[in-house]
PDB file of C-alpha atoms in Angstrom:
ATOM      1  CA  UNK A   1    -294.126  -2.511-236.222  1.00 68.00           C
ATOM      2  CA  UNK A   2    -296.427  -1.284-238.168  1.00 92.00           C
ATOM      3  CA  UNK A   3    -294.762   1.664-240.488  1.00 96.00           C
ATOM      4  CA  UNK A   4    -291.302   1.411-242.347  1.00 97.00           C
ATOM      5  CA  UNK A   5    -289.553   4.017-242.863  1.00 97.00           C
ATOM      6  CA  UNK A   6    -287.870   4.301-246.456  1.00 96.00           C
ATOM      7  CA  UNK A   7    -284.629   4.865-244.977  1.00 95.00           C
ATOM      8  CA  UNK A   8    -284.531   1.844-242.913  1.00 97.00           C
ATOM      9  CA  UNK A   9    -285.126  -0.180-245.700  1.00 97.00           C
ATOM     10  CA  UNK A  10    -282.370  -2.576-246.385  1.00 97.00           C
ATOM     11  CA  UNK A  11    -281.550  -3.586-250.662  1.00 98.00           C
ATOM     12  CA  UNK A  12    -279.606  -6.495-251.315  1.00 98.00           C
ATOM     13  CA  UNK A  13    -278.264  -7.285-254.313  1.00 97.00           C
ATOM     14  CA  UNK A  14    -280.208  -9.676-257.239  1.00 96.00           C
ATOM     15  CA  UNK A  15    -278.499 -12.094-258.852  1.00 92.00           C
ATOM     16  CA  UNK A  16    -280.547 -13.295-261.948  1.00 90.00           C
ATOM     17  CA  UNK A  17    -279.004 -14.201-265.762  1.00 92.00           C
ATOM     18  CA  UNK A  18    -279.999 -11.213-268.060  1.00 94.00           C
ATOM     19  CA  UNK A  19    -280.006  -8.184-265.627  1.00 96.00           C
ATOM     20  CA  UNK A  20    -278.037  -5.398-264.496  1.00 97.00           C
ATOM     21  CA  UNK A  21    -277.994  -3.231-260.797  1.00 98.00           C
ATOM     22  CA  UNK A  22    -280.659  -4.532-259.352  1.00 98.00           C
ATOM     23  CA  UNK A  23    -281.717  -4.960-255.511  1.00 98.00           C
ATOM     24  CA  UNK A  24    -284.863  -5.744-253.487  1.00 98.00           C
ATOM     25  CA  UNK A  25    -285.933  -5.745-250.967  1.00 98.00           C
ATOM     26  CA  UNK A  26    -288.992  -7.164-248.730  1.00 98.00           C
ATOM     27  CA  UNK A  27    -291.472  -4.899-247.271  1.00 98.00           C
ATOM     28  CA  UNK A  28    -294.121  -6.280-246.257  1.00 98.00           C
ATOM     29  CA  UNK A  29    -295.294  -9.819-246.740  1.00 97.00           C
ATOM     30  CA  UNK A  30    -296.796 -12.399-244.839  1.00 96.00           C
ATOM     31  CA  UNK A  31    -293.960 -11.641-241.580  1.00 94.00           C
ATOM     32  CA  UNK A  32    -295.234  -8.122-241.032  1.00 94.00           C
ATOM     33  CA  UNK A  33    -298.833  -9.919-241.652  1.00 95.00           C
ATOM     34  CA  UNK A  34    -299.872  -9.765-245.039  1.00 97.00           C
ATOM     35  CA  UNK A  35    -301.183 -12.339-245.675  1.00 95.00           C
ATOM     36  CA  UNK A  36    -301.012 -14.541-249.742  1.00 96.00           C
ATOM     37  CA  UNK A  37    -299.091 -11.155-250.887  1.00 97.00           C
ATOM     38  CA  UNK A  38    -296.360  -9.560-250.832  1.00 98.00           C
ATOM     39  CA  UNK A  39    -295.114  -5.669-251.591  1.00 98.00           C
ATOM     40  CA  UNK A  40    -291.109  -5.352-252.713  1.00 98.00           C
ATOM     41  CA  UNK A  41    -288.938  -2.200-253.774  1.00 98.00           C
ATOM     42  CA  UNK A  42    -286.857  -2.895-256.330  1.00 98.00           C
ATOM     43  CA  UNK A  43    -283.873  -0.527-256.730  1.00 98.00           C
ATOM     44  CA  UNK A  44    -282.421  -0.635-260.651  1.00 98.00           C
ATOM     45  CA  UNK A  45    -278.863   1.444-261.052  1.00 98.00           C
ATOM     46  CA  UNK A  46    -278.606   3.282-263.917  1.00 98.00           C
ATOM     47  CA  UNK A  47    -278.462   1.152-266.811  1.00 98.00           C
ATOM     48  CA  UNK A  48    -279.809  -1.467-264.670  1.00 98.00           C
ATOM     49  CA  UNK A  49    -282.170  -3.923-266.121  1.00 98.00           C
ATOM     50  CA  UNK A  50    -284.529  -6.358-265.364  1.00 98.00           C
ATOM     51  CA  UNK A  51    -284.651 -10.056-266.890  1.00 96.00           C
ATOM     52  CA  UNK A  52    -286.837 -10.014-269.921  1.00 96.00           C
ATOM     53  CA  UNK A  53    -289.447 -12.651-268.390  1.00 95.00           C
ATOM     54  CA  UNK A  54    -292.585 -13.791-267.704  1.00 96.00           C
ATOM     55  CA  UNK A  55    -294.676 -16.111-264.654  1.00 96.00           C
ATOM     56  CA  UNK A  56    -298.315 -16.617-264.070  1.00 97.00           C
ATOM     57  CA  UNK A  57    -298.559 -14.539-261.031  1.00 97.00           C
ATOM     58  CA  UNK A  58    -299.511 -10.175-262.353  1.00 97.00           C
ATOM     59  CA  UNK A  59    -297.598  -7.671-260.915  1.00 97.00           C
ATOM     60  CA  UNK A  60    -298.902  -4.543-259.870  1.00 98.00           C
ATOM     61  CA  UNK A  61    -296.389  -1.332-259.395  1.00 98.00           C
ATOM     62  CA  UNK A  62    -296.246   2.044-258.420  1.00 98.00           C
ATOM     63  CA  UNK A  63    -293.045   4.159-259.482  1.00 98.00           C
ATOM     64  CA  UNK A  64    -291.078   5.974-256.165  1.00 98.00           C
ATOM     65  CA  UNK A  65    -288.339   7.431-257.897  1.00 98.00           C
ATOM     66  CA  UNK A  66    -286.517   8.110-261.270  1.00 98.00           C
ATOM     67  CA  UNK A  67    -287.612   7.282-264.240  1.00 98.00           C
ATOM     68  CA  UNK A  68    -288.237   3.983-266.559  1.00 98.00           C
ATOM     69  CA  UNK A  69    -289.370   1.798-269.500  1.00 98.00           C
ATOM     70  CA  UNK A  70    -291.204  -1.221-268.897  1.00 98.00           C
ATOM     71  CA  UNK A  71    -291.692  -3.978-272.189  1.00 98.00           C
ATOM     72  CA  UNK A  72    -295.030  -5.482-272.120  1.00 98.00           C
ATOM     73  CA  UNK A  73    -295.003  -7.962-274.728  1.00 96.00           C
ATOM     74  CA  UNK A  74    -293.706  -5.965-277.167  1.00 93.00           C
ATOM     75  CA  UNK A  75    -295.090  -2.379-276.292  1.00 97.00           C
ATOM     76  CA  UNK A  76    -292.530  -0.444-274.398  1.00 97.00           C
ATOM     77  CA  UNK A  77    -294.020   2.511-271.483  1.00 98.00           C
ATOM     78  CA  UNK A  78    -292.262   5.135-270.336  1.00 98.00           C
ATOM     79  CA  UNK A  79    -292.691   5.015-267.170  1.00 98.00           C
ATOM     80  CA  UNK A  80    -291.807   7.833-263.794  1.00 98.00           C
ATOM     81  CA  UNK A  81    -292.522   9.257-260.530  1.00 98.00           C
ATOM     82  CA  UNK A  82    -295.274   8.375-259.415  1.00 98.00           C
ATOM     83  CA  UNK A  83    -296.600   6.329-261.806  1.00 98.00           C
ATOM     84  CA  UNK A  84    -299.014   2.678-261.608  1.00 98.00           C
ATOM     85  CA  UNK A  85    -298.483  -0.379-263.523  1.00 98.00           C
ATOM     86  CA  UNK A  86    -300.321  -4.298-264.249  1.00 98.00           C
ATOM     87  CA  UNK A  87    -298.467  -6.450-265.419  1.00 98.00           C
ATOM     88  CA  UNK A  88    -300.843  -9.175-266.524  1.00 97.00           C
ATOM     89  CA  UNK A  89    -300.395 -13.007-265.679  1.00 97.00           C
ATOM     90  CA  UNK A  90    -298.227 -14.891-268.383  1.00 97.00           C
ATOM     91  CA  UNK A  91    -296.941 -11.214-269.453  1.00 97.00           C
ATOM     92  CA  UNK A  92    -292.675 -10.754-271.147  1.00 98.00           C
ATOM     93  CA  UNK A  93    -291.887  -8.031-269.641  1.00 98.00           C
ATOM     94  CA  UNK A  94    -288.898  -5.947-268.310  1.00 98.00           C
ATOM     95  CA  UNK A  95    -288.193  -2.676-266.326  1.00 98.00           C
ATOM     96  CA  UNK A  96    -285.897  -1.081-267.646  1.00 98.00           C
ATOM     97  CA  UNK A  97    -283.520   1.955-266.206  1.00 98.00           C
ATOM     98  CA  UNK A  98    -283.326   5.041-268.118  1.00 98.00           C
ATOM     99  CA  UNK A  99    -282.628   7.905-266.039  1.00 98.00           C
ATOM    100  CA  UNK A 100    -279.191   9.019-264.295  1.00 98.00           C
ATOM    101  CA  UNK A 101    -280.471   8.397-261.165  1.00 98.00           C
ATOM    102  CA  UNK A 102    -281.722   4.882-259.678  1.00 98.00           C
ATOM    103  CA  UNK A 103    -285.392   3.691-260.486  1.00 98.00           C
ATOM    104  CA  UNK A 104    -287.109   3.514-257.855  1.00 98.00           C
ATOM    105  CA  UNK A 105    -290.384   0.673-257.089  1.00 98.00           C
ATOM    106  CA  UNK A 106    -292.767  -0.965-255.514  1.00 98.00           C
ATOM    107  CA  UNK A 107    -294.058  -4.301-256.636  1.00 98.00           C
ATOM    108  CA  UNK A 108    -296.677  -6.339-255.772  1.00 98.00           C
ATOM    109  CA  UNK A 109    -297.102 -10.257-256.103  1.00 98.00           C
ATOM    110  CA  UNK A 110    -299.216 -13.480-254.985  1.00 97.00           C
ATOM    111  CA  UNK A 111    -296.610 -15.167-252.498  1.00 95.00           C
ATOM    112  CA  UNK A 112    -295.335 -17.735-254.775  1.00 94.00           C
ATOM    113  CA  UNK A 113    -293.997 -15.075-257.212  1.00 95.00           C
ATOM    114  CA  UNK A 114    -292.010 -13.927-253.740  1.00 93.00           C
ATOM    115  CA  UNK A 115    -288.531 -16.378-253.360  1.00 73.00           C
TER     116      UNK A 115
ATOM    117  CA  UNK B   1    -303.976   0.052-270.597  1.00 68.00           C
ATOM    118  CA  UNK B   2    -301.334  -1.078-267.911  1.00 92.00           C
ATOM    119  CA  UNK B   3    -300.142   1.990-267.293  1.00 96.00           C
ATOM    120  CA  UNK B   4    -301.640   5.198-264.742  1.00 97.00           C
ATOM    121  CA  UNK B   5    -300.108   8.612-264.936  1.00 97.00           C
ATOM    122  CA  UNK B   6    -300.640   9.674-261.594  1.00 96.00           C
ATOM    123  CA  UNK B   7    -302.175  12.768-263.297  1.00 95.00           C
ATOM    124  CA  UNK B   8    -305.155  10.355-264.626  1.00 97.00           C
ATOM    125  CA  UNK B   9    -305.649   9.699-261.562  1.00 97.00           C
ATOM    126  CA  UNK B  10    -309.741  11.259-260.756  1.00 97.00           C
ATOM    127  CA  UNK B  11    -310.051  11.718-257.217  1.00 98.00           C
ATOM    128  CA  UNK B  12    -314.159  11.292-256.207  1.00 98.00           C
ATOM    129  CA  UNK B  13    -314.849  13.129-252.677  1.00 97.00           C
ATOM    130  CA  UNK B  14    -315.421  10.706-249.510  1.00 96.00           C
ATOM    131  CA  UNK B  15    -318.685  11.643-247.548  1.00 92.00           C
ATOM    132  CA  UNK B  16    -318.603   9.340-244.124  1.00 90.00           C
ATOM    133  CA  UNK B  17    -319.274  10.301-240.461  1.00 92.00           C
ATOM    134  CA  UNK B  18    -316.951  11.607-238.914  1.00 94.00           C
ATOM    135  CA  UNK B  19    -314.297  12.685-241.849  1.00 96.00           C
ATOM    136  CA  UNK B  20    -312.828  15.750-243.150  1.00 97.00           C
ATOM    137  CA  UNK B  21    -311.901  16.841-246.130  1.00 98.00           C
ATOM    138  CA  UNK B  22    -311.062  12.977-248.237  1.00 98.00           C
ATOM    139  CA  UNK B  23    -311.172  12.223-251.504  1.00 98.00           C
ATOM    140  CA  UNK B  24    -310.152   8.859-253.559  1.00 98.00           C
ATOM    141  CA  UNK B  25    -309.856   7.126-256.517  1.00 98.00           C
ATOM    142  CA  UNK B  26    -309.400   3.330-257.335  1.00 98.00           C
ATOM    143  CA  UNK B  27    -306.172   2.801-259.453  1.00 98.00           C
ATOM    144  CA  UNK B  28    -306.045  -1.414-259.768  1.00 98.00           C
ATOM    145  CA  UNK B  29    -308.239  -3.391-259.069  1.00 97.00           C
ATOM    146  CA  UNK B  30    -310.761  -6.515-260.292  1.00 96.00           C
ATOM    147  CA  UNK B  31    -311.565  -3.598-263.942  1.00 94.00           C
ATOM    148  CA  UNK B  32    -307.099  -3.330-264.339  1.00 94.00           C
ATOM    149  CA  UNK B  33    -307.103  -7.451-264.137  1.00 95.00           C
ATOM    150  CA  UNK B  34    -306.001  -7.684-260.432  1.00 97.00           C
ATOM    151  CA  UNK B  35    -308.107 -10.154-259.040  1.00 95.00           C
ATOM    152  CA  UNK B  36    -309.077  -9.884-254.580  1.00 96.00           C
ATOM    153  CA  UNK B  37    -307.541  -6.408-253.720  1.00 97.00           C
ATOM    154  CA  UNK B  38    -308.145  -2.758-254.968  1.00 98.00           C
ATOM    155  CA  UNK B  39    -305.141  -0.287-254.931  1.00 98.00           C
ATOM    156  CA  UNK B  40    -307.107   2.742-253.821  1.00 98.00           C
ATOM    157  CA  UNK B  41    -305.066   6.371-253.411  1.00 98.00           C
ATOM    158  CA  UNK B  42    -306.673   8.781-250.700  1.00 98.00           C
ATOM    159  CA  UNK B  43    -305.990  12.577-250.469  1.00 98.00           C
ATOM    160  CA  UNK B  44    -306.318  14.043-247.122  1.00 98.00           C
ATOM    161  CA  UNK B  45    -306.413  18.000-247.250  1.00 98.00           C
ATOM    162  CA  UNK B  46    -304.989  20.321-245.175  1.00 98.00           C
ATOM    163  CA  UNK B  47    -307.157  19.763-241.666  1.00 98.00           C
ATOM    164  CA  UNK B  48    -308.197  16.635-243.493  1.00 98.00           C
ATOM    165  CA  UNK B  49    -309.248  12.991-241.558  1.00 98.00           C
ATOM    166  CA  UNK B  50    -310.755  10.439-241.641  1.00 98.00           C
ATOM    167  CA  UNK B  51    -313.228   8.530-239.181  1.00 96.00           C
ATOM    168  CA  UNK B  52    -312.061   6.492-236.920  1.00 96.00           C
ATOM    169  CA  UNK B  53    -312.801   3.046-237.322  1.00 95.00           C
ATOM    170  CA  UNK B  54    -312.125  -0.875-237.833  1.00 96.00           C
ATOM    171  CA  UNK B  55    -312.551  -3.938-239.585  1.00 96.00           C
ATOM    172  CA  UNK B  56    -311.803  -7.200-240.216  1.00 97.00           C
ATOM    173  CA  UNK B  57    -309.408  -6.688-243.047  1.00 97.00           C
ATOM    174  CA  UNK B  58    -305.727  -5.272-243.115  1.00 97.00           C
ATOM    175  CA  UNK B  59    -304.581  -2.345-245.503  1.00 97.00           C
ATOM    176  CA  UNK B  60    -301.765  -1.470-246.790  1.00 98.00           C
ATOM    177  CA  UNK B  61    -300.658   1.704-247.567  1.00 98.00           C
ATOM    178  CA  UNK B  62    -297.377   3.673-248.528  1.00 98.00           C
ATOM    179  CA  UNK B  63    -297.259   7.650-248.610  1.00 98.00           C
ATOM    180  CA  UNK B  64    -297.584   9.637-251.773  1.00 98.00           C
ATOM    181  CA  UNK B  65    -296.800  13.382-250.799  1.00 98.00           C
ATOM    182  CA  UNK B  66    -297.873  14.672-247.639  1.00 98.00           C
ATOM    183  CA  UNK B  67    -297.237  14.822-244.242  1.00 98.00           C
ATOM    184  CA  UNK B  68    -300.150  12.473-241.697  1.00 98.00           C
ATOM    185  CA  UNK B  69    -300.108  10.404-238.128  1.00 98.00           C
ATOM    186  CA  UNK B  70    -301.933   7.138-238.509  1.00 98.00           C
ATOM    187  CA  UNK B  71    -303.676   5.857-234.836  1.00 98.00           C
ATOM    188  CA  UNK B  72    -303.544   2.513-234.022  1.00 98.00           C
ATOM    189  CA  UNK B  73    -305.623   1.383-230.917  1.00 96.00           C
ATOM    190  CA  UNK B  74    -303.695   3.321-228.365  1.00 93.00           C
ATOM    191  CA  UNK B  75    -300.872   4.259-230.984  1.00 97.00           C
ATOM    192  CA  UNK B  76    -299.679   7.423-233.483  1.00 97.00           C
ATOM    193  CA  UNK B  77    -297.324   7.137-235.446  1.00 98.00           C
ATOM    194  CA  UNK B  78    -296.127  10.204-237.821  1.00 98.00           C
ATOM    195  CA  UNK B  79    -295.704   9.699-241.234  1.00 98.00           C
ATOM    196  CA  UNK B  80    -294.542  11.194-244.697  1.00 98.00           C
ATOM    197  CA  UNK B  81    -293.830  10.453-248.200  1.00 98.00           C
ATOM    198  CA  UNK B  82    -292.057   7.107-249.491  1.00 98.00           C
ATOM    199  CA  UNK B  83    -293.298   5.850-245.326  1.00 98.00           C
ATOM    200  CA  UNK B  84    -295.022   2.654-245.527  1.00 98.00           C
ATOM    201  CA  UNK B  85    -297.813   0.981-242.916  1.00 98.00           C
ATOM    202  CA  UNK B  86    -299.660  -1.503-242.321  1.00 98.00           C
ATOM    203  CA  UNK B  87    -302.356  -2.205-240.675  1.00 98.00           C
ATOM    204  CA  UNK B  88    -303.666  -5.093-239.321  1.00 97.00           C
ATOM    205  CA  UNK B  89    -307.860  -6.617-239.607  1.00 97.00           C
ATOM    206  CA  UNK B  90    -309.743  -5.265-236.071  1.00 97.00           C
ATOM    207  CA  UNK B  91    -306.919  -2.276-235.111  1.00 97.00           C
ATOM    208  CA  UNK B  92    -309.006   0.753-234.659  1.00 98.00           C
ATOM    209  CA  UNK B  93    -306.858   3.112-236.676  1.00 98.00           C
ATOM    210  CA  UNK B  94    -307.519   6.869-238.729  1.00 98.00           C
ATOM    211  CA  UNK B  95    -305.988   8.806-240.813  1.00 98.00           C
ATOM    212  CA  UNK B  96    -305.213  12.706-241.055  1.00 98.00           C
ATOM    213  CA  UNK B  97    -302.715  15.386-242.017  1.00 98.00           C
ATOM    214  CA  UNK B  98    -300.715  16.817-240.291  1.00 98.00           C
ATOM    215  CA  UNK B  99    -299.691  19.674-242.951  1.00 98.00           C
ATOM    216  CA  UNK B 100    -299.946  22.367-244.734  1.00 98.00           C
ATOM    217  CA  UNK B 101    -300.852  20.641-247.313  1.00 98.00           C
ATOM    218  CA  UNK B 102    -302.285  17.037-249.092  1.00 98.00           C
ATOM    219  CA  UNK B 103    -301.599  13.758-247.876  1.00 98.00           C
ATOM    220  CA  UNK B 104    -302.012  11.859-250.061  1.00 98.00           C
ATOM    221  CA  UNK B 105    -301.199   7.588-250.045  1.00 98.00           C
ATOM    222  CA  UNK B 106    -301.867   4.513-251.515  1.00 98.00           C
ATOM    223  CA  UNK B 107    -303.919   2.308-249.352  1.00 98.00           C
ATOM    224  CA  UNK B 108    -304.489  -1.183-251.180  1.00 98.00           C
ATOM    225  CA  UNK B 109    -307.623  -3.832-248.996  1.00 98.00           C
ATOM    226  CA  UNK B 110    -309.064  -7.072-250.518  1.00 97.00           C
ATOM    227  CA  UNK B 111    -311.427  -6.937-252.585  1.00 95.00           C
ATOM    228  CA  UNK B 112    -314.424  -6.854-248.955  1.00 94.00           C
ATOM    229  CA  UNK B 113    -312.313  -3.638-248.122  1.00 95.00           C
ATOM    230  CA  UNK B 114    -313.786  -1.631-250.999  1.00 93.00           C
ATOM    231  CA  UNK B 115    -317.019  -0.772-251.889  1.00 73.00           C
TER     232      UNK B 115
END
């Protein structure tokens, strides 16, 4: 099925150290025919955040809904619906929900970043 | 700059045969540090459409705003804000705005698809 409706996306809780209220779904990846990359949707509930971490691949992000903050090394950027972000490889980063609603975003990584 | 604000995206009209009211911006690609792929934003004005065409690379799509229709070979799919689509390589396809407002979507392609 080449179309994935937003309401059909099934998010699962992500258990990670130093993370709070994070859930994720893989929406378009090898199973859908996209070789080499994976498009995931993340949802951070109010007060939620991802761990401060770094890895050898980039993130390509688009904000679906809500308000949040992206830390890259020592810089902090405010993000809201319809903004885009690019996190280069090997930069320490962290996403945080700063609003009262869910903060939802697309995060595209090369295959080795999705596990 | 790792953040691209929606309001700062500058769309340019795309002139193609058999297209109507199409504009485009390259938002995240090699210049932003993403090697191998390009994330573009397309806007089809009311009544707008892209050509019926096929090519050797896939499209990874997300609908930012509006309502439209995606034809893939002989199938037609209705799309609206927050839906995702994957158009496999070599399939004939066409996007069409079916609403009264702009139909805007993300379209990710490998580098050779952005020219």
